[in-house]
Short mmCIF file of N, CA and C in Angstrom, two decimals:
data_model
loop_
_atom_site.label_atom_id
_atom_site.label_comp_id
_atom_site.label_asym_id
_atom_site.label_seq_id
_atom_site.Cartn_x
_atom_site.Cartn_y
_atom_site.Cartn_z
N UNK N 1 -34.73 65.61 100.24
CA UNK N 1 -34.39 64.69 101.30
C UNK N 1 -33.17 63.90 100.87
N UNK N 2 -32.39 63.48 101.82
CA UNK N 2 -31.09 62.90 101.52
C UNK N 2 -31.13 61.43 101.14
N UNK N 3 -32.26 60.77 101.28
CA UNK N 3 -32.32 59.34 101.02
C UNK N 3 -32.26 58.53 102.31
N UNK N 4 -31.80 59.15 103.41
CA UNK N 4 -31.76 58.49 104.70
C UNK N 4 -32.99 58.80 105.54
N UNK N 5 -33.94 59.54 104.96
CA UNK N 5 -35.08 60.00 105.73
C UNK N 5 -36.37 59.54 105.08
N UNK N 6 -37.38 59.38 105.90
CA UNK N 6 -38.71 59.05 105.40
C UNK N 6 -39.64 60.17 105.84
N UNK N 7 -40.33 60.77 104.91
CA UNK N 7 -41.26 61.85 105.23
C UNK N 7 -42.59 61.23 105.64
N UNK N 8 -43.13 61.67 106.75
CA UNK N 8 -44.44 61.22 107.18
C UNK N 8 -45.41 62.34 106.88
N UNK N 9 -46.44 62.05 106.09
CA UNK N 9 -47.37 63.08 105.65
C UNK N 9 -48.51 63.25 106.63
N UNK N 10 -49.11 64.43 106.61
CA UNK N 10 -50.32 64.68 107.38
C UNK N 10 -51.42 63.79 106.83
N UNK N 11 -52.39 63.39 107.66
CA UNK N 11 -53.50 62.58 107.17
C UNK N 11 -54.18 63.26 105.98
N UNK N 12 -54.37 62.51 104.90
CA UNK N 12 -55.05 63.02 103.72
C UNK N 12 -54.17 63.84 102.79
N UNK N 13 -52.90 64.05 103.15
CA UNK N 13 -52.02 64.88 102.34
C UNK N 13 -51.54 64.13 101.11
N UNK N 14 -51.62 64.79 99.98
CA UNK N 14 -51.03 64.27 98.76
C UNK N 14 -49.87 65.21 98.47
N UNK N 15 -48.68 64.67 98.31
CA UNK N 15 -47.56 65.60 98.22
C UNK N 15 -46.57 65.26 97.14
N UNK N 16 -45.68 66.23 96.93
CA UNK N 16 -44.65 66.10 95.93
C UNK N 16 -43.39 65.50 96.51
N UNK N 17 -43.41 65.13 97.82
CA UNK N 17 -42.23 64.56 98.45
C UNK N 17 -41.39 65.60 99.16
N UNK N 18 -41.79 66.89 99.11
CA UNK N 18 -41.05 67.91 99.81
C UNK N 18 -41.30 67.80 101.31
N UNK N 19 -40.27 68.06 102.11
CA UNK N 19 -40.39 67.96 103.56
C UNK N 19 -41.35 69.02 104.09
N UNK N 20 -42.10 68.68 105.11
CA UNK N 20 -42.97 69.64 105.77
C UNK N 20 -42.11 70.60 106.57
N UNK N 21 -42.54 71.84 106.68
CA UNK N 21 -41.76 72.85 107.39
C UNK N 21 -41.90 72.75 108.90
N UNK N 22 -43.05 72.33 109.40
CA UNK N 22 -43.33 72.29 110.83
C UNK N 22 -42.85 70.97 111.42
N UNK N 23 -41.83 70.99 112.30
CA UNK N 23 -41.27 69.77 112.85
C UNK N 23 -42.31 68.98 113.64
N UNK N 24 -43.35 69.64 114.18
CA UNK N 24 -44.35 68.90 114.94
C UNK N 24 -45.15 67.96 114.05
N UNK N 25 -45.14 68.19 112.74
CA UNK N 25 -45.82 67.28 111.83
C UNK N 25 -44.83 66.59 110.89
N UNK N 26 -43.56 66.79 111.10
CA UNK N 26 -42.55 66.33 110.16
C UNK N 26 -41.81 65.08 110.59
N UNK N 27 -41.92 64.59 111.76
CA UNK N 27 -41.20 63.42 112.26
C UNK N 27 -40.33 62.73 111.22
N UNK N 28 -39.07 63.06 111.22
CA UNK N 28 -38.10 62.53 110.27
C UNK N 28 -37.49 61.26 110.85
N UNK N 29 -37.30 60.27 110.03
CA UNK N 29 -36.62 59.06 110.50
C UNK N 29 -35.28 58.98 109.79
N UNK N 30 -34.25 59.36 110.49
CA UNK N 30 -32.89 59.36 109.98
C UNK N 30 -32.30 58.00 110.34
N UNK N 31 -31.88 57.26 109.35
CA UNK N 31 -31.36 55.91 109.59
C UNK N 31 -29.85 55.88 109.77
N UNK N 32 -29.24 57.04 110.00
CA UNK N 32 -27.79 57.10 110.12
C UNK N 32 -27.29 56.57 111.45
N UNK N 33 -28.17 56.52 112.46
CA UNK N 33 -27.79 56.11 113.81
C UNK N 33 -26.70 56.98 114.42
N UNK N 34 -26.68 58.26 114.03
CA UNK N 34 -25.75 59.20 114.63
C UNK N 34 -26.23 59.51 116.05
N UNK N 35 -25.38 59.23 117.04
CA UNK N 35 -25.73 59.49 118.44
C UNK N 35 -25.65 60.99 118.69
N UNK N 36 -26.75 61.58 119.18
CA UNK N 36 -26.78 63.02 119.46
C UNK N 36 -26.86 63.28 120.97
N UNK N 37 -27.12 62.24 121.74
CA UNK N 37 -27.22 62.41 123.18
C UNK N 37 -27.50 61.09 123.87
N UNK N 38 -27.73 61.18 125.17
CA UNK N 38 -28.04 60.00 125.98
C UNK N 38 -29.14 60.37 126.96
N UNK N 39 -29.92 59.37 127.32
CA UNK N 39 -30.84 59.48 128.44
C UNK N 39 -30.24 58.65 129.56
N UNK N 40 -29.93 59.29 130.68
CA UNK N 40 -29.35 58.61 131.83
C UNK N 40 -30.40 58.56 132.94
N UNK N 41 -30.63 57.38 133.48
CA UNK N 41 -31.61 57.21 134.54
C UNK N 41 -31.02 57.77 135.83
N UNK N 42 -31.74 58.76 136.40
CA UNK N 42 -31.26 59.39 137.63
C UNK N 42 -32.12 59.01 138.84
N UNK N 43 -33.30 58.40 138.57
CA UNK N 43 -34.16 57.95 139.67
C UNK N 43 -35.07 56.85 139.15
N UNK N 44 -35.19 55.78 139.94
CA UNK N 44 -36.05 54.66 139.56
C UNK N 44 -35.23 53.44 139.21
N UNK N 45 -35.91 52.35 138.79
CA UNK N 45 -35.19 51.13 138.41
C UNK N 45 -34.15 51.42 137.32
N UNK N 46 -32.96 50.90 137.51
CA UNK N 46 -31.90 51.09 136.51
C UNK N 46 -31.09 52.36 136.72
N UNK N 47 -31.21 52.98 137.89
CA UNK N 47 -30.47 54.23 138.15
C UNK N 47 -29.00 54.07 137.76
N UNK N 48 -28.50 55.04 137.00
CA UNK N 48 -27.12 55.02 136.53
C UNK N 48 -26.96 54.49 135.11
N UNK N 49 -27.95 53.74 134.63
CA UNK N 49 -27.90 53.21 133.26
C UNK N 49 -28.17 54.33 132.25
N UNK N 50 -27.61 54.20 131.04
CA UNK N 50 -27.82 55.19 129.97
C UNK N 50 -28.19 54.47 128.68
N UNK N 51 -28.97 55.16 127.86
CA UNK N 51 -29.29 54.68 126.52
C UNK N 51 -29.04 55.82 125.53
N UNK N 52 -28.63 55.47 124.32
CA UNK N 52 -28.34 56.47 123.30
C UNK N 52 -29.62 57.04 122.70
N UNK N 53 -29.54 58.30 122.30
CA UNK N 53 -30.57 58.99 121.51
C UNK N 53 -29.92 59.30 120.17
N UNK N 54 -30.67 59.08 119.09
CA UNK N 54 -30.13 59.20 117.75
C UNK N 54 -30.74 60.36 116.98
N UNK N 55 -30.07 60.75 115.92
CA UNK N 55 -30.60 61.74 115.01
C UNK N 55 -31.89 61.21 114.41
N UNK N 56 -32.88 62.06 114.20
CA UNK N 56 -34.16 61.64 113.64
C UNK N 56 -35.15 61.31 114.73
N UNK N 57 -35.96 60.29 114.50
CA UNK N 57 -37.05 59.92 115.40
C UNK N 57 -36.65 58.77 116.31
N UNK N 58 -36.92 58.93 117.60
CA UNK N 58 -36.59 57.92 118.60
C UNK N 58 -37.85 57.51 119.34
N UNK N 59 -38.37 56.32 119.03
CA UNK N 59 -39.52 55.81 119.78
C UNK N 59 -38.97 55.25 121.08
N UNK N 60 -39.58 55.65 122.21
CA UNK N 60 -39.10 55.26 123.52
C UNK N 60 -40.13 54.36 124.19
N UNK N 61 -39.70 53.20 124.66
CA UNK N 61 -40.57 52.27 125.36
C UNK N 61 -39.77 51.06 125.82
N UNK N 62 -40.47 50.08 126.42
CA UNK N 62 -39.80 48.88 126.93
C UNK N 62 -39.63 47.80 125.87
N UNK N 63 -40.39 47.87 124.78
CA UNK N 63 -40.39 46.80 123.77
C UNK N 63 -39.08 46.66 123.03
N UNK N 64 -38.82 45.43 122.58
CA UNK N 64 -37.59 45.14 121.83
C UNK N 64 -37.50 45.90 120.52
N UNK N 65 -38.65 46.31 119.97
CA UNK N 65 -38.65 46.99 118.68
C UNK N 65 -38.56 48.51 118.80
N UNK N 66 -38.38 49.04 120.00
CA UNK N 66 -38.24 50.48 120.20
C UNK N 66 -36.80 50.89 119.88
N UNK N 67 -36.64 52.03 119.22
CA UNK N 67 -35.30 52.51 118.90
C UNK N 67 -34.54 52.83 120.19
N UNK N 68 -35.25 53.35 121.18
CA UNK N 68 -34.67 53.61 122.50
C UNK N 68 -35.43 52.76 123.51
N UNK N 69 -34.78 51.68 123.93
CA UNK N 69 -35.42 50.72 124.83
C UNK N 69 -35.05 51.05 126.28
N UNK N 70 -36.09 51.36 127.08
CA UNK N 70 -35.91 51.62 128.51
C UNK N 70 -36.59 50.46 129.23
N UNK N 71 -35.83 49.41 129.48
CA UNK N 71 -36.40 48.21 130.09
C UNK N 71 -35.51 47.75 131.24
N UNK N 72 -35.58 48.51 132.33
CA UNK N 72 -34.74 48.22 133.50
C UNK N 72 -35.57 47.86 134.72
N UNK N 73 -36.83 47.45 134.51
CA UNK N 73 -37.65 47.00 135.62
C UNK N 73 -38.84 47.88 135.95
N UNK N 74 -39.05 48.98 135.23
CA UNK N 74 -40.20 49.85 135.47
C UNK N 74 -41.33 49.44 134.53
N UNK N 75 -42.26 48.63 135.04
CA UNK N 75 -43.37 48.14 134.22
C UNK N 75 -44.41 49.21 133.94
N UNK N 76 -44.25 50.41 134.52
CA UNK N 76 -45.19 51.50 134.22
C UNK N 76 -44.84 52.21 132.92
N UNK N 77 -43.67 51.91 132.36
CA UNK N 77 -43.31 52.43 131.04
C UNK N 77 -43.91 51.48 130.01
N UNK N 78 -44.62 52.03 129.05
CA UNK N 78 -45.28 51.22 128.03
C UNK N 78 -44.25 50.49 127.16
N UNK N 79 -44.64 49.33 126.67
CA UNK N 79 -43.78 48.61 125.74
C UNK N 79 -43.69 49.33 124.39
N UNK N 80 -44.79 49.93 123.99
CA UNK N 80 -44.88 50.55 122.66
C UNK N 80 -45.01 52.06 122.75
N UNK N 81 -43.99 52.75 122.36
CA UNK N 81 -43.98 54.20 122.15
C UNK N 81 -44.62 55.00 123.29
N UNK N 82 -44.04 54.88 124.47
CA UNK N 82 -44.49 55.69 125.61
C UNK N 82 -44.29 57.17 125.28
N UNK N 83 -43.20 57.47 124.58
CA UNK N 83 -42.89 58.83 124.14
C UNK N 83 -42.07 58.74 122.86
N UNK N 84 -41.99 59.86 122.15
CA UNK N 84 -41.16 59.95 120.95
C UNK N 84 -40.30 61.19 121.09
N UNK N 85 -39.00 61.02 120.93
CA UNK N 85 -38.06 62.13 120.98
C UNK N 85 -37.49 62.30 119.58
N UNK N 86 -37.51 63.53 119.06
CA UNK N 86 -36.97 63.78 117.72
C UNK N 86 -35.81 64.76 117.79
N UNK N 87 -34.86 64.56 116.89
CA UNK N 87 -33.76 65.51 116.73
C UNK N 87 -33.80 66.00 115.30
N UNK N 88 -34.02 67.30 115.16
CA UNK N 88 -34.07 67.95 113.85
C UNK N 88 -32.72 68.63 113.61
N UNK N 89 -31.89 68.01 112.78
CA UNK N 89 -30.54 68.53 112.52
C UNK N 89 -30.57 69.89 111.84
N UNK N 90 -31.57 70.11 111.00
CA UNK N 90 -31.66 71.39 110.27
C UNK N 90 -31.82 72.56 111.24
N UNK N 91 -32.69 72.41 112.24
CA UNK N 91 -32.94 73.48 113.21
C UNK N 91 -32.20 73.27 114.52
N UNK N 92 -31.41 72.19 114.60
CA UNK N 92 -30.68 71.80 115.81
C UNK N 92 -31.64 71.90 117.01
N UNK N 93 -32.70 71.10 116.93
CA UNK N 93 -33.74 71.14 117.96
C UNK N 93 -34.13 69.73 118.36
N UNK N 94 -34.31 69.54 119.66
CA UNK N 94 -34.79 68.27 120.21
C UNK N 94 -36.19 68.53 120.75
N UNK N 95 -37.15 67.66 120.38
CA UNK N 95 -38.53 67.76 120.87
C UNK N 95 -38.96 66.40 121.39
N UNK N 96 -39.84 66.41 122.37
CA UNK N 96 -40.39 65.17 122.88
C UNK N 96 -41.90 65.22 122.76
N UNK N 97 -42.48 64.08 122.39
CA UNK N 97 -43.91 63.96 122.15
C UNK N 97 -44.48 62.91 123.10
N UNK N 98 -45.63 63.19 123.68
CA UNK N 98 -46.32 62.24 124.54
C UNK N 98 -46.94 61.15 123.69
N UNK N 99 -46.69 59.89 124.05
CA UNK N 99 -47.26 58.77 123.32
C UNK N 99 -48.68 58.43 123.76
N UNK N 100 -49.23 59.18 124.73
CA UNK N 100 -50.60 58.97 125.19
C UNK N 100 -50.78 57.73 126.05
N UNK N 101 -49.73 57.25 126.66
CA UNK N 101 -49.78 56.04 127.47
C UNK N 101 -50.05 56.36 128.94
N UNK N 102 -50.61 55.38 129.69
CA UNK N 102 -50.78 55.58 131.14
C UNK N 102 -49.42 55.83 131.78
N UNK N 103 -49.40 56.60 132.83
CA UNK N 103 -48.14 56.94 133.49
C UNK N 103 -47.61 58.27 133.04
N UNK N 104 -47.98 58.68 131.84
CA UNK N 104 -47.67 60.02 131.36
C UNK N 104 -46.23 60.32 131.06
N UNK N 105 -46.03 61.58 130.71
CA UNK N 105 -44.73 62.14 130.35
C UNK N 105 -44.58 63.46 131.08
N UNK N 106 -43.45 63.63 131.74
CA UNK N 106 -43.16 64.84 132.49
C UNK N 106 -41.80 65.38 132.06
N UNK N 107 -41.70 66.70 131.84
CA UNK N 107 -40.43 67.35 131.52
C UNK N 107 -40.18 68.42 132.57
N UNK N 108 -39.07 68.29 133.27
CA UNK N 108 -38.71 69.22 134.35
C UNK N 108 -39.86 69.41 135.34
N UNK N 109 -40.56 68.30 135.66
CA UNK N 109 -41.62 68.33 136.65
C UNK N 109 -42.97 68.80 136.15
N UNK N 110 -43.09 69.11 134.86
CA UNK N 110 -44.34 69.59 134.29
C UNK N 110 -44.93 68.52 133.37
N UNK N 111 -46.21 68.20 133.57
CA UNK N 111 -46.89 67.18 132.75
C UNK N 111 -47.01 67.69 131.31
N UNK N 112 -46.60 66.85 130.36
CA UNK N 112 -46.65 67.17 128.94
C UNK N 112 -47.71 66.28 128.30
N UNK N 113 -48.62 66.88 127.55
CA UNK N 113 -49.66 66.08 126.88
C UNK N 113 -49.59 66.19 125.36
N UNK N 114 -48.76 67.06 124.83
CA UNK N 114 -48.61 67.17 123.37
C UNK N 114 -47.14 67.01 123.04
N UNK N 115 -46.47 68.09 122.68
CA UNK N 115 -45.03 68.03 122.43
C UNK N 115 -44.37 69.22 123.08
N UNK N 116 -43.06 69.08 123.30
CA UNK N 116 -42.31 70.10 124.03
C UNK N 116 -40.87 70.10 123.55
N UNK N 117 -40.28 71.28 123.38
CA UNK N 117 -38.85 71.37 123.10
C UNK N 117 -38.11 71.00 124.38
N UNK N 118 -37.03 70.23 124.23
CA UNK N 118 -36.19 69.88 125.38
C UNK N 118 -34.75 70.21 125.04
N UNK N 119 -33.95 70.39 126.08
CA UNK N 119 -32.54 70.69 125.87
C UNK N 119 -31.70 69.81 126.79
N UNK N 120 -30.43 69.73 126.50
CA UNK N 120 -29.54 68.94 127.34
C UNK N 120 -29.56 69.49 128.77
N UNK N 121 -29.67 68.58 129.73
CA UNK N 121 -29.77 68.94 131.13
C UNK N 121 -31.19 68.82 131.66
N UNK N 122 -32.20 68.77 130.76
CA UNK N 122 -33.58 68.62 131.18
C UNK N 122 -33.83 67.22 131.73
N UNK N 123 -34.81 67.11 132.65
CA UNK N 123 -35.23 65.81 133.15
C UNK N 123 -36.53 65.40 132.48
N UNK N 124 -36.63 64.11 132.22
CA UNK N 124 -37.80 63.52 131.57
C UNK N 124 -38.24 62.35 132.44
N UNK N 125 -39.53 62.35 132.80
CA UNK N 125 -40.05 61.25 133.62
C UNK N 125 -41.05 60.45 132.81
N UNK N 126 -40.80 59.15 132.72
CA UNK N 126 -41.70 58.19 132.08
C UNK N 126 -42.07 57.18 133.16
N UNK N 127 -43.35 57.02 133.43
CA UNK N 127 -43.76 56.10 134.49
C UNK N 127 -43.14 56.51 135.81
N UNK N 128 -42.38 55.59 136.42
CA UNK N 128 -41.72 55.86 137.70
C UNK N 128 -40.22 56.12 137.51
N UNK N 129 -39.79 56.31 136.27
CA UNK N 129 -38.37 56.49 135.96
C UNK N 129 -38.09 57.92 135.54
N UNK N 130 -37.10 58.54 136.16
CA UNK N 130 -36.67 59.90 135.79
C UNK N 130 -35.33 59.80 135.10
N UNK N 131 -35.26 60.42 133.93
CA UNK N 131 -34.06 60.39 133.11
C UNK N 131 -33.56 61.83 132.90
N UNK N 132 -32.30 61.95 132.59
CA UNK N 132 -31.72 63.25 132.27
C UNK N 132 -31.16 63.17 130.84
N UNK N 133 -31.52 64.16 130.02
CA UNK N 133 -30.97 64.24 128.66
C UNK N 133 -29.59 64.87 128.73
N UNK N 134 -28.59 64.11 128.32
CA UNK N 134 -27.20 64.58 128.41
C UNK N 134 -26.52 64.45 127.06
N UNK N 135 -25.49 65.25 126.86
CA UNK N 135 -24.71 65.14 125.64
C UNK N 135 -23.86 63.88 125.69
N UNK N 136 -23.56 63.31 124.51
CA UNK N 136 -22.79 62.04 124.50
C UNK N 136 -21.37 62.20 125.01
#
């Protein structure tokens, strides 16, 4: 690991510090703040507004402590981790994880309850807000 990342271990795992191979259990937190994309609101409160998505793990919610704060008037988006979007630079892959909050997570009109690969141009719906993942 480069020193900019924190490895999150599986419950009960005792490890040597080596990164896990499966990105679904590897949630990397890259502190470089490298912008890899944007979420642009295309429907709902805040239409036209954009927020940056960064390399590593992006907790998405309305709270001030979220790495990606979506707080434009949609109270159906949870304050704490409504969803988590990760960017894995090694595999050049973006994945989104459902935070298990009321209001749910939808990708391209399909309800997501675990995790899903997403690509630029996909739509993501949190609560009553629809966003589009776009390149910076």
